[in-house]
Tab-separated table of N, CA and C in Angstrom:
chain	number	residue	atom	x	y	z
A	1	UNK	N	-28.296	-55.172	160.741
A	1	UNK	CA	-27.903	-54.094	161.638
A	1	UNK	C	-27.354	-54.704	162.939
A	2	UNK	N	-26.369	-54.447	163.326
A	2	UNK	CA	-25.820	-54.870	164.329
A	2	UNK	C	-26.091	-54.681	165.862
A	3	UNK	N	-26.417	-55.282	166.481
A	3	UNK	CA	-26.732	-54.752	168.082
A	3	UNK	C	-25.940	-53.513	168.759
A	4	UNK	N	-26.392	-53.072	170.078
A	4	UNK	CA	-25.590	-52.085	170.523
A	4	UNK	C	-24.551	-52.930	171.248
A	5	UNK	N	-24.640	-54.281	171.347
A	5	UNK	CA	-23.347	-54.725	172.118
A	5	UNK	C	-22.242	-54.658	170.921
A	6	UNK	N	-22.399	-54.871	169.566
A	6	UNK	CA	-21.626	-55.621	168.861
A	6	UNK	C	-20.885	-54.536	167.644
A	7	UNK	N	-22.080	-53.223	168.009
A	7	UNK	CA	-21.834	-52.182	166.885
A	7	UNK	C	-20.199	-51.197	166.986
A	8	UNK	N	-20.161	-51.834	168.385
A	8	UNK	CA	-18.370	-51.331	168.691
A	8	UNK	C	-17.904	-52.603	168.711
A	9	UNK	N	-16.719	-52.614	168.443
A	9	UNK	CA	-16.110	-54.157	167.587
A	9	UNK	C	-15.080	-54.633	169.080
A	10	UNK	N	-15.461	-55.697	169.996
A	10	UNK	CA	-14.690	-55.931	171.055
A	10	UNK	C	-13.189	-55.951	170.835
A	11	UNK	N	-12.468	-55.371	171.664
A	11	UNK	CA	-11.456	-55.978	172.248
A	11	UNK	C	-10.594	-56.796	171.907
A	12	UNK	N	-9.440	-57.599	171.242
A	12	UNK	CA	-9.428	-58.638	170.682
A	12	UNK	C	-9.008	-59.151	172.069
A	13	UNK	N	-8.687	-60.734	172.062
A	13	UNK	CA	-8.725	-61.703	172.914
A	13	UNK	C	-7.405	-61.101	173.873
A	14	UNK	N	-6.068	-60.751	173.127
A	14	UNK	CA	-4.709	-59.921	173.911
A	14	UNK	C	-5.005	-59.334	174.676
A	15	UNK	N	-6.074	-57.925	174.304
A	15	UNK	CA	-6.157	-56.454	174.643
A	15	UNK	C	-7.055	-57.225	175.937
A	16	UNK	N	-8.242	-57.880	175.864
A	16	UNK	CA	-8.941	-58.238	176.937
A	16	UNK	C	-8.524	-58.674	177.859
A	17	UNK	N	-7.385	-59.687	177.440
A	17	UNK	CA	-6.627	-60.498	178.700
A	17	UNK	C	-5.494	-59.555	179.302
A	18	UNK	N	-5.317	-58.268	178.980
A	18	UNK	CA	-4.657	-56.996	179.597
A	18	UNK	C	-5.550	-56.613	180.512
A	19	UNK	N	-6.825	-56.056	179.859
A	19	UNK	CA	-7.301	-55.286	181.069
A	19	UNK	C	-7.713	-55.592	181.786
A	20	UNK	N	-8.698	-57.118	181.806
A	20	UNK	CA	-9.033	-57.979	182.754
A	20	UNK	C	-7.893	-58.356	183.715
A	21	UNK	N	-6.742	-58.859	183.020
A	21	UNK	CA	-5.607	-58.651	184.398
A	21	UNK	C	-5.464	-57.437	184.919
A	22	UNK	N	-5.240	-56.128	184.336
A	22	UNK	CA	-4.841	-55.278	185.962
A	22	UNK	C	-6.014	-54.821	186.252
A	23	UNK	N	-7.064	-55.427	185.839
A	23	UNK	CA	-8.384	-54.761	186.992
A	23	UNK	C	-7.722	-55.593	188.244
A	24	UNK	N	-7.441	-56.989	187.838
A	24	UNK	CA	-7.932	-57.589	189.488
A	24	UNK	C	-6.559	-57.496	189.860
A	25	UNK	N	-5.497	-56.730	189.371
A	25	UNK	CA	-4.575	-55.977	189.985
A	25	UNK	C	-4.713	-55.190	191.215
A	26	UNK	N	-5.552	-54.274	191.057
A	26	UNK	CA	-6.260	-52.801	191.415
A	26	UNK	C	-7.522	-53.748	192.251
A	27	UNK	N	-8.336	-54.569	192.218
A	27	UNK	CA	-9.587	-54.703	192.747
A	27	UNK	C	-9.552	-56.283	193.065
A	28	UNK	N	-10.388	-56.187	194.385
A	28	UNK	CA	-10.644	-57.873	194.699
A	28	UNK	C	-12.386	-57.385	194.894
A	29	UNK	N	-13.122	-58.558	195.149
A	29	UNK	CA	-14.827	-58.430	195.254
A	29	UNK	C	-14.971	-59.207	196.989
A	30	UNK	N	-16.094	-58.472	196.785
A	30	UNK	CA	-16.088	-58.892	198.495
A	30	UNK	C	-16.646	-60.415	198.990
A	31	UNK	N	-17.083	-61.488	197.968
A	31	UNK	CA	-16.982	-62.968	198.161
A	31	UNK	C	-15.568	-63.315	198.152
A	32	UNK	N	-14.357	-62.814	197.541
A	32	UNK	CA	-13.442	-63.376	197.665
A	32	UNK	C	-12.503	-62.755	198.778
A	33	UNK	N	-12.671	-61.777	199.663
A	33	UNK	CA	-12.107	-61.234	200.778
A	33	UNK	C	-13.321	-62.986	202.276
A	34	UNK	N	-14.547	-62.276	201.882
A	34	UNK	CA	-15.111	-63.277	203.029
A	34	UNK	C	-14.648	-65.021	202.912
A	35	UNK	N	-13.914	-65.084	201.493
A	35	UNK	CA	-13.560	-66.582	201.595
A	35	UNK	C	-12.650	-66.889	201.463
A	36	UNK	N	-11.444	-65.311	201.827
A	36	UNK	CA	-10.140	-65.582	202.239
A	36	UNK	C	-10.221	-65.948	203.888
A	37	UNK	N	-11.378	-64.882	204.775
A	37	UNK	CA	-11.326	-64.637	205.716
A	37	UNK	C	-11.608	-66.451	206.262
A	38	UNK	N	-12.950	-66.904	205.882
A	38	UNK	CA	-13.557	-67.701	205.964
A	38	UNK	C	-12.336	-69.594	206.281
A	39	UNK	N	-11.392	-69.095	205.179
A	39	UNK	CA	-10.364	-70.108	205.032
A	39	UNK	C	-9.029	-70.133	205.748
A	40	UNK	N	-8.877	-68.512	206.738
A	40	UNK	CA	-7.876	-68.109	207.702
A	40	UNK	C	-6.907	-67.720	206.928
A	41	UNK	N	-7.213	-67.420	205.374
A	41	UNK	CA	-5.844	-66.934	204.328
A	41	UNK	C	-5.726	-65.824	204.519
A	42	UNK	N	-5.617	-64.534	205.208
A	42	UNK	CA	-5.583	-63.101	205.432
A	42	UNK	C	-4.506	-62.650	205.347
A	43	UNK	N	-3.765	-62.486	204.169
A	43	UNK	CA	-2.784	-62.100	203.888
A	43	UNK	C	-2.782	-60.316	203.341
A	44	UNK	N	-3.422	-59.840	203.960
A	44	UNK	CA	-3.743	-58.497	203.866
A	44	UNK	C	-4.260	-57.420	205.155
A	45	UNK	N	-4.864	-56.530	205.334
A	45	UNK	CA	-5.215	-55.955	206.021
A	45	UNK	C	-6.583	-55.239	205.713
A	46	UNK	N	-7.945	-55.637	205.907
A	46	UNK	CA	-8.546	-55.122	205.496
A	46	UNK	C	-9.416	-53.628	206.138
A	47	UNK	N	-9.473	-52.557	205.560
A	47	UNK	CA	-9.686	-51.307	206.189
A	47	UNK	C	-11.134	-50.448	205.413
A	48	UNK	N	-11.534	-50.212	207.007
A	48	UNK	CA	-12.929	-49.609	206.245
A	48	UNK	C	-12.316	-48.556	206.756
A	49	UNK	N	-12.595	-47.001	205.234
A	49	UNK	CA	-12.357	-46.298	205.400
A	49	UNK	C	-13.269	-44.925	205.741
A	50	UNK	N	-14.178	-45.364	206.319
A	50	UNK	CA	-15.356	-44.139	206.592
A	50	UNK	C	-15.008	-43.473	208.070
A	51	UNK	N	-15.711	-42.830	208.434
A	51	UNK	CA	-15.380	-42.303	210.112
A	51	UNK	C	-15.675	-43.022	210.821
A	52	UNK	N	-15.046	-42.777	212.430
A	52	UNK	CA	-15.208	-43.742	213.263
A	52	UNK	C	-16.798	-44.252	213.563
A	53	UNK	N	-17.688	-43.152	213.648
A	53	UNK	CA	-18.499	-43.212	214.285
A	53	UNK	C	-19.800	-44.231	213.195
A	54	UNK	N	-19.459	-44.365	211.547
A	54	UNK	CA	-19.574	-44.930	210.446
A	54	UNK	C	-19.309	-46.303	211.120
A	55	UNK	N	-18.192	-46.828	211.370
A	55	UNK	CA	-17.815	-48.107	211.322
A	55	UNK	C	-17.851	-48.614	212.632
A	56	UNK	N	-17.989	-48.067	213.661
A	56	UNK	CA	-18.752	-48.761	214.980
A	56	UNK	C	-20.562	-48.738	214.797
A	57	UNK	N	-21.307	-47.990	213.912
A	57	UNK	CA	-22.633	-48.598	213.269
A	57	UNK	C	-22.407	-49.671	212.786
A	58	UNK	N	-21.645	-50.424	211.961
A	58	UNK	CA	-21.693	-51.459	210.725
A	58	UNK	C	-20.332	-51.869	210.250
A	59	UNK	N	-19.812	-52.604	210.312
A	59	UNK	CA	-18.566	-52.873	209.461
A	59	UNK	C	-18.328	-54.445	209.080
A	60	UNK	N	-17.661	-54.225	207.854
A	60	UNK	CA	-17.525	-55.976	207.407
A	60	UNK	C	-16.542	-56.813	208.435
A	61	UNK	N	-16.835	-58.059	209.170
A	61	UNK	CA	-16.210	-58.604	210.011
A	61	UNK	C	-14.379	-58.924	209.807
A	62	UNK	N	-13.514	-58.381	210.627
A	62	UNK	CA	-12.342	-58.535	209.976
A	62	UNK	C	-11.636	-57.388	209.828
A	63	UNK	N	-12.658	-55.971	209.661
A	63	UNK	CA	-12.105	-55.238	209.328
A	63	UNK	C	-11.410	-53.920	210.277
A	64	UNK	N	-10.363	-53.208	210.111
A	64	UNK	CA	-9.850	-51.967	210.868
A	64	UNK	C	-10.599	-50.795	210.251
A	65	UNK	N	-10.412	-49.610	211.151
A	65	UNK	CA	-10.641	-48.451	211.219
A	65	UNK	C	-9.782	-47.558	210.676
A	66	UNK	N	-9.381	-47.311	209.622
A	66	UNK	CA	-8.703	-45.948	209.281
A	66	UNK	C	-9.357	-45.200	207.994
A	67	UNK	N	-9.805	-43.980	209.010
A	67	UNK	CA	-10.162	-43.262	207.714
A	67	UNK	C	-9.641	-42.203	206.622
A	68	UNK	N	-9.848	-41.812	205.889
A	68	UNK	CA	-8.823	-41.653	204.991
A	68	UNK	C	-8.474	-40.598	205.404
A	69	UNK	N	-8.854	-39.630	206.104
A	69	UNK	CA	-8.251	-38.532	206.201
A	69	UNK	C	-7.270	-38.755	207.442
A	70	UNK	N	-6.910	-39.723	208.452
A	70	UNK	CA	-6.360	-40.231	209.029
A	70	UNK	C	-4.818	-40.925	208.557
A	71	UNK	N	-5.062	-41.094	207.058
A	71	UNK	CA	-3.859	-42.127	206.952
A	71	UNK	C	-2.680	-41.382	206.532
A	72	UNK	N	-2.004	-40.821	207.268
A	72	UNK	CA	-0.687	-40.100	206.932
A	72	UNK	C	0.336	-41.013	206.918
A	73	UNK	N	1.747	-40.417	207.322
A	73	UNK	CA	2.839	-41.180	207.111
A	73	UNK	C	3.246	-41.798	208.471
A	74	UNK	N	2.926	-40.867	209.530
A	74	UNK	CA	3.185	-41.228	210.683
A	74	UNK	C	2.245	-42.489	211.094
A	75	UNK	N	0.500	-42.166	210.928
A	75	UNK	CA	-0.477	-43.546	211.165
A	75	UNK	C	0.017	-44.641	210.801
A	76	UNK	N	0.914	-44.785	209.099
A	76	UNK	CA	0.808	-45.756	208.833
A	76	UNK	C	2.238	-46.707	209.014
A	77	UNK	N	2.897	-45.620	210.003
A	77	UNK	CA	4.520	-46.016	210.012
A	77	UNK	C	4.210	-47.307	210.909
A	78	UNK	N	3.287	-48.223	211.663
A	78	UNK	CA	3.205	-49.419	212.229
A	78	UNK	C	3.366	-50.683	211.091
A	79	UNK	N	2.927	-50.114	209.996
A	79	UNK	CA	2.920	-51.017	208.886
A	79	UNK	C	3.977	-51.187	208.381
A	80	UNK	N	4.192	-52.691	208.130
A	80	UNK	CA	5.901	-53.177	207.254
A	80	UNK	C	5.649	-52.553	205.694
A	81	UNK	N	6.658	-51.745	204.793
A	81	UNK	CA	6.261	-51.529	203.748
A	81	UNK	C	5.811	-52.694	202.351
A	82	UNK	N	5.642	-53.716	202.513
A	82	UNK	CA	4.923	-54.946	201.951
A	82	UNK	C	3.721	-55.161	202.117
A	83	UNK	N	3.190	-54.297	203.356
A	83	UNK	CA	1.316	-54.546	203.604
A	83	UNK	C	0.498	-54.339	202.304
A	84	UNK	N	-0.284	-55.232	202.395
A	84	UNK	CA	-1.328	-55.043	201.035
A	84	UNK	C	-2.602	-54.595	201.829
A	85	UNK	N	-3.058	-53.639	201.305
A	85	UNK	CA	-4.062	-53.106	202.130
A	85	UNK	C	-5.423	-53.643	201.283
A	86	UNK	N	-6.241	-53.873	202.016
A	86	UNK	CA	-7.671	-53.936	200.760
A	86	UNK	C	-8.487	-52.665	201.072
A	87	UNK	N	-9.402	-52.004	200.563
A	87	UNK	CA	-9.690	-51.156	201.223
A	87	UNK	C	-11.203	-51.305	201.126
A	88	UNK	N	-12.645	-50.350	201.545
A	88	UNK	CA	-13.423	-50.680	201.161
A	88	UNK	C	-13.882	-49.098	202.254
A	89	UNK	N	-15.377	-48.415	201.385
A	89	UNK	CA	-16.305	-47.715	201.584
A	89	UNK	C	-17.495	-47.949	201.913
A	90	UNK	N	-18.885	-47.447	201.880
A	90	UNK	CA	-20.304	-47.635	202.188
A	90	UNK	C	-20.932	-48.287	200.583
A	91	UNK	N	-19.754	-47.982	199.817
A	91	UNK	CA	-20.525	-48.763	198.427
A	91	UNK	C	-19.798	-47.907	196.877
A	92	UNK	N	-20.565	-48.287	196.249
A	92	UNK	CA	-20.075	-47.843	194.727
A	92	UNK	C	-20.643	-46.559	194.113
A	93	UNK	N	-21.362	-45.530	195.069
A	93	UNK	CA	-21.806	-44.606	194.659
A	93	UNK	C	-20.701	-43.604	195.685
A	94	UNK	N	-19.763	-44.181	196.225
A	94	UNK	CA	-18.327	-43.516	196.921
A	94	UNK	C	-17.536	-43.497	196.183
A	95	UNK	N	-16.415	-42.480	196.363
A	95	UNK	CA	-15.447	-42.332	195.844
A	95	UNK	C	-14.270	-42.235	196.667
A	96	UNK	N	-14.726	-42.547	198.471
A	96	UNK	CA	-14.125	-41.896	199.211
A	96	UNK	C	-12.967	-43.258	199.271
A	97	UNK	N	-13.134	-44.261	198.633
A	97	UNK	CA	-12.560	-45.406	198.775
A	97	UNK	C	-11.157	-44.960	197.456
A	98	UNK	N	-11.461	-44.522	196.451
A	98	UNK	CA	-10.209	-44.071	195.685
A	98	UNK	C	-9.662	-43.212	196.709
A	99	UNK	N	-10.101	-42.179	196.902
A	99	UNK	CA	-9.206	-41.076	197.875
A	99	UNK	C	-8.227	-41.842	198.790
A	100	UNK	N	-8.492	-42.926	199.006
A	100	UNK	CA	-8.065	-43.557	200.206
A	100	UNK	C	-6.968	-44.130	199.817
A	101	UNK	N	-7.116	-45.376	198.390
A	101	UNK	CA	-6.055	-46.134	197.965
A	101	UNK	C	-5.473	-44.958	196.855
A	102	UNK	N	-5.210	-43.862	196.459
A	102	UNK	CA	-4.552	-42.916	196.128
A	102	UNK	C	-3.592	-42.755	197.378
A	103	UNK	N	-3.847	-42.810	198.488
A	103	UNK	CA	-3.488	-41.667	199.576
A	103	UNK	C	-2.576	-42.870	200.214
A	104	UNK	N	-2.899	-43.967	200.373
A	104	UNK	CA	-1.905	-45.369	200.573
A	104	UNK	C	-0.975	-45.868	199.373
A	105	UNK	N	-1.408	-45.933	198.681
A	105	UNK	CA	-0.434	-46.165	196.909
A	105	UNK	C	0.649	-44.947	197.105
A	106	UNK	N	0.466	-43.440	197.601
A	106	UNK	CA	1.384	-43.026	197.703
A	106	UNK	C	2.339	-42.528	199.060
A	107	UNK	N	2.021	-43.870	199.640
A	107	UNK	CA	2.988	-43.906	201.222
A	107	UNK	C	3.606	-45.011	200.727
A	108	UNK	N	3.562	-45.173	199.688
A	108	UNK	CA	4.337	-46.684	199.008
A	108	UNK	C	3.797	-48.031	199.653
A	109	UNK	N	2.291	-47.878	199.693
A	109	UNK	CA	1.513	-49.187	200.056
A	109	UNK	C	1.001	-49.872	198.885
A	110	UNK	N	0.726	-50.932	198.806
A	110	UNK	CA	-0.016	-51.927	198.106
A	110	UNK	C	-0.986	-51.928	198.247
A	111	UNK	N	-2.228	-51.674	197.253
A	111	UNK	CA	-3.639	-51.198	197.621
A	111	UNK	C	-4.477	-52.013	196.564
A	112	UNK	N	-5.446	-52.527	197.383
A	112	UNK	CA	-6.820	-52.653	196.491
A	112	UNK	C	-8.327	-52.667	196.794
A	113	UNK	N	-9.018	-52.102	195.789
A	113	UNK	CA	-10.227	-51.963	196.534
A	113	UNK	C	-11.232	-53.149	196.505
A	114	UNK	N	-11.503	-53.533	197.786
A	114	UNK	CA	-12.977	-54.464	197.565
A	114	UNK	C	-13.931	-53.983	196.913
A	115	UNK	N	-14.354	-54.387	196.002
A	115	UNK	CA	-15.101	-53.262	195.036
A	115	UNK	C	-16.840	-53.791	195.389
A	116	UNK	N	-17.638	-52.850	195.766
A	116	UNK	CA	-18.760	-52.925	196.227
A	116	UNK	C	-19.180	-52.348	197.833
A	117	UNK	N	-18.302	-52.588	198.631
A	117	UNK	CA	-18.182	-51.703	199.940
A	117	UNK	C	-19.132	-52.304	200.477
A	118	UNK	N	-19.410	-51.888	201.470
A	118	UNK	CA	-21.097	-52.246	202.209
A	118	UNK	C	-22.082	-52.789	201.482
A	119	UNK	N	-22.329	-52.153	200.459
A	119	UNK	CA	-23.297	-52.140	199.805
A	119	UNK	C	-23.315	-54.028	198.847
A	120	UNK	N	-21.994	-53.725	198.336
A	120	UNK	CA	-21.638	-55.371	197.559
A	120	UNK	C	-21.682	-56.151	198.892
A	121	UNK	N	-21.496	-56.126	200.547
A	121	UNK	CA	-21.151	-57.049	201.007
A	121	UNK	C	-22.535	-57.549	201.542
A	122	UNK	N	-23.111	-56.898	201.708
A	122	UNK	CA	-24.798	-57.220	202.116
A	122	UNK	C	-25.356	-57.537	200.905
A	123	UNK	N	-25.336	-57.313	199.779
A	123	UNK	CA	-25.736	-57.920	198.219
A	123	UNK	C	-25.498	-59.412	197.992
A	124	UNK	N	-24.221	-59.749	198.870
A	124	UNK	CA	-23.951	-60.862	198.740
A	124	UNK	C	-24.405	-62.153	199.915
A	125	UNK	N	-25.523	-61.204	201.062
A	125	UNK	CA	-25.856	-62.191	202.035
A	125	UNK	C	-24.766	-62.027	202.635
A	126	UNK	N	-23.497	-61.571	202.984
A	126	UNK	CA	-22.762	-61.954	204.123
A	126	UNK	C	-22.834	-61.102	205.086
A	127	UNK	N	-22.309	-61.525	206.893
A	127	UNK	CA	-23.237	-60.725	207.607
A	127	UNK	C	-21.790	-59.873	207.961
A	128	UNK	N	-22.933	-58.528	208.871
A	128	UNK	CA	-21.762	-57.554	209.278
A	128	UNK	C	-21.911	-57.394	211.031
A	129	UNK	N	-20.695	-56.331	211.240
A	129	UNK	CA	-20.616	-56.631	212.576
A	129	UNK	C	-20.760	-54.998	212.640
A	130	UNK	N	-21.179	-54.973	214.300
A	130	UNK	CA	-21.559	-52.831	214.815
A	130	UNK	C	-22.553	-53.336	215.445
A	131	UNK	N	-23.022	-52.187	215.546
A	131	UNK	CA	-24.169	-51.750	216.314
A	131	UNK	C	-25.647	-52.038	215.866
A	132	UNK	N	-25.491	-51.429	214.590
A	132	UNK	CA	-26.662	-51.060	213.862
A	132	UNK	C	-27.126	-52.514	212.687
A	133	UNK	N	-26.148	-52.912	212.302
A	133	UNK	CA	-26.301	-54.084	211.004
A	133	UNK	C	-27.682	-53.790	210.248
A	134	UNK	N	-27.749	-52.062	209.815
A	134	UNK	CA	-28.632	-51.421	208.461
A	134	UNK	C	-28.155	-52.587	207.208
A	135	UNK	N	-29.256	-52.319	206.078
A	135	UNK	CA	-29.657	-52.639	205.052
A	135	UNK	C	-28.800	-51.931	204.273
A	136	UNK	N	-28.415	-52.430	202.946
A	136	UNK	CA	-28.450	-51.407	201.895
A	136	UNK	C	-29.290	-50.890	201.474
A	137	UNK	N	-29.016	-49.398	201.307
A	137	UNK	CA	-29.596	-48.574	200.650
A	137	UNK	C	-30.660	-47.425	201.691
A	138	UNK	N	-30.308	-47.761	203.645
A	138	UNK	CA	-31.064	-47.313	204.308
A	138	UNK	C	-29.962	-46.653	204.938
A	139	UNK	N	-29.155	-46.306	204.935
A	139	UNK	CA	-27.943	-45.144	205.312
A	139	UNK	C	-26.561	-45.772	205.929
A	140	UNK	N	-26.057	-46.284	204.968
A	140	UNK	CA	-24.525	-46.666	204.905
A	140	UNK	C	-24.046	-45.153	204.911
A	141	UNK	N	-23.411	-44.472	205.980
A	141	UNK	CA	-23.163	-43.067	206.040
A	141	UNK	C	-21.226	-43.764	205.404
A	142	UNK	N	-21.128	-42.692	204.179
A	142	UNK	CA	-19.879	-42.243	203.613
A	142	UNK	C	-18.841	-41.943	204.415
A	143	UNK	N	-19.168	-40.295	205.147
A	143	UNK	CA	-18.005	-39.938	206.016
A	143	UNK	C	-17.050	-40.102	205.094
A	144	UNK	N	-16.328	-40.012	204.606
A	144	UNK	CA	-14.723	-40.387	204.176
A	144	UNK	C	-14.025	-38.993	204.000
């Protein structure tokens, strides 16, 4: 009898090496944003997208303020249309971070999400900057 990993028949090696590429199309993780930052490679813009009053509590070092309901055409007319935006939320139980790179993907931006938000970046030991520098899981406020 076959396990529950194995009882659906993987992927073949092609199909895998598809989707594994455009995930990290669509997504970077937040060790590899802190060790772009870390190495002065910042070839992006990274944006926490919760409310203001969200991201002067806590925010990953590096990062801007725009929240999503903020990012129109006019906000983002400072930006050259080549910006790659990364984006990032309070964590993975948000969604407010799609809303966001939906809402930039269609101002004709380049978008991806740090996938884990707050929540992945304190998971990983790295430190944050605000006011407050909370824990996960003790009120990373959403806002988005």
């Amino acid at each position: 009898m076959p396990s529950l990993i194995s009882e659906i028949a993987p992927a073949s090696p092609a199909e895998a090496l598809q989707h594994f590429s455009r995930r990290l199309a669509f997504e970077t993780d937040c060790s590899d944003v802190h060790q772009s930052q870390t190495a002065g490679n910042v070839d992006y813009v990274l944006v926490d997208v919760r409310s203001h009053d969200a991201f002067l509590a806590t925010h990953v070092p590096g990062a801007i303020n725009i929240p999503t309901r903020t990012m129109s055409e006019q906000r983002m007319a400072d930006y050259a249309p080549d910006t790659l935006f990364v984006v990032y939320c309070a964590g993975p139980h948000c969604n407010g971070v799609h809303r966001a790179a939906v809402r930039l993907a269609g101002l004709g931006f380049a978008v991806k999400e740090m996938i884990g938000g707050l929540t992945g970046w304190v998971d990983e030991g790295l430190p944050l900057q605000g006011g407050s520098n909370e824990k996960a899981g003790t009120g990373f406020a959403c806002e988005c």
